[in-house]
Amino acid sequence: MRWFGRKRKPPAGRSPARKRRWSLVKKRISRWMEPVRTAAGWASVLIKVGWPMAATVALAWAAIVAGSSSPIFTAAEVEVRGLRHLERDGLLLRAGLEPAPNLLAMSLNDVAARLLAEPWVARVKLERHLPNRLVVEVVEREAVAVVRAPGRAGPTDVLVDGAGVVLRAAEAGDRLRLPHVVGARDPAPRPGARFTDPHVVAALAVLQATEGVPLMGRRSLAVIDCTYADRIILRGRGSEAVVVVRGGHLERKFARLKTVAAELKRRHGSIRYIDLSFDRRVIVKGADREG
């Protein structure tokens, strides 16, 4: 007897096409899993490195907290350098350094901000020397002129530095030793603030440019008149000399005057009038001549 039908064949291996498809699937799965493997690797690194770092930070923080309440780090010695006009004890009190603070608990930025609020203080540098020493180095502003400004109760004289920062109310001695700026339009700002009146700003720029000029230096000036809109008039101390300045290029004009000062003094003796309005000329009138 014979049986008819399809014979069963033994299972064969995968075809090349199926192998290629499976290879592509594995590559895609590997590409999708790459971020997971990367994250797992970084997590392992962070776990290995992070715990020691976290422990170190925690120990350091605990040490700071413990030290901030310890009397060992109290600023028993506060050294202040650079004071000429300010009084040491009052400055330390206003800066929050009296009574002596703990060096670890104090904020140097806060102390510096309180010191810079003083009108006389231009710059400040603070240094902690553990365990109990603090160094405060102050650079004070230099008073260069007395500015007369209008006020409700009448004119007010204030002491200013070269940038126009008001230092305090002027005293009698200030008026005798420093030039007097007149002609301001705006009232004087509070101490520590800066003059924004353009006439006062121009007058102080002229004063700065006169530095080192023999005929009309800063120490020999009595009045800087900025009343006029187009010119500034300088009057000497103890003399009738008048200097008229117009326009810009102040440094160049006063440098030219400084260069010819000796020759002008030889020719004219005492000088009555100097005009620095021009870029290439210095007009001089002597006391014993017409021009």
XYZ file of N, CA, C and O in Angstrom, residues 215 240-242 263-275 282-291:
108
model
N 52.172 128.301 35.978
C 51.505 129.591 36.049
C 50.130 129.514 36.704
O 49.670 130.475 37.304
N 46.086 138.876 40.130
C 44.992 139.284 39.261
C 44.949 138.456 37.984
O 44.204 138.772 37.059
N 45.730 137.390 37.899
C 45.799 136.596 36.683
C 44.463 135.911 36.422
O 43.801 135.409 37.327
N 44.084 135.916 35.139
C 42.840 135.303 34.698
C 43.151 134.369 33.541
O 43.877 134.744 32.611
N 59.093 130.645 29.398
C 59.341 131.749 28.467
C 58.354 132.888 28.682
O 58.725 134.072 28.624
N 57.105 132.560 28.956
C 56.117 133.602 29.220
C 56.474 134.383 30.479
O 56.346 135.613 30.527
N 56.938 133.681 31.499
C 57.328 134.344 32.746
C 58.510 135.267 32.508
O 58.580 136.381 33.056
N 59.460 134.837 31.658
C 60.630 135.672 31.370
C 60.249 136.915 30.579
O 60.740 138.020 30.846
N 59.344 136.756 29.644
C 58.975 137.895 28.797
C 58.096 138.906 29.510
O 58.281 140.109 29.390
N 57.108 138.412 30.251
C 56.071 139.300 30.763
C 56.171 139.571 32.260
O 55.469 140.440 32.762
N 57.021 138.847 32.966
C 57.052 139.010 34.416
C 55.760 138.488 35.004
O 55.468 137.301 34.932
N 54.972 139.359 35.579
C 53.659 138.945 36.078
C 52.661 138.951 34.927
O 52.714 139.796 34.038
N 51.760 137.994 34.937
C 50.816 137.806 33.837
C 49.404 138.147 34.311
O 48.980 137.738 35.393
N 48.700 138.925 33.481
C 47.362 139.356 33.824
C 46.281 138.491 33.184
O 45.234 138.277 33.781
N 46.542 137.979 31.988
C 45.469 137.314 31.239
C 46.057 136.235 30.347
O 47.057 136.451 29.671
N 45.445 135.055 30.353
C 45.820 133.956 29.467
C 44.536 133.408 28.848
O 43.570 133.123 29.566
N 44.534 133.277 27.532
C 43.371 132.746 26.817
C 43.767 131.428 26.146
O 44.634 131.394 25.270
N 48.346 130.251 22.292
C 48.160 130.676 23.676
C 48.268 132.199 23.678
O 49.319 132.758 23.350
N 47.196 132.884 24.017
C 47.169 134.348 24.045
C 47.463 134.810 25.472
O 46.791 134.382 26.405
N 48.479 135.659 25.621
C 48.935 136.084 26.945
C 49.019 137.608 26.972
O 49.455 138.234 26.000
N 48.605 138.177 28.085
C 48.747 139.614 28.302
C 49.476 139.821 29.614
O 49.025 139.367 30.669
N 50.625 140.503 29.572
C 51.381 140.761 30.768
C 50.857 141.950 31.537
O 50.122 142.793 30.998
N 51.221 142.028 32.800
C 50.733 143.110 33.641
C 51.318 144.447 33.235
O 50.734 145.504 33.507
N 52.500 144.461 32.569
C 53.169 145.707 32.205
C 53.056 146.006 30.713
O 53.744 146.871 30.216
N 52.195 145.297 29.987
C 52.064 145.530 28.565
C 50.597 145.557 28.176
O 49.735 145.065 28.882
N 50.359 146.112 26.991
C 49.005 146.160 26.502
C 48.566 144.838 25.875
O 47.393 144.540 25.809
N 49.506 144.020 25.365
C 49.101 142.774 24.729
C 50.318 142.022 24.282
O 51.443 142.421 24.527
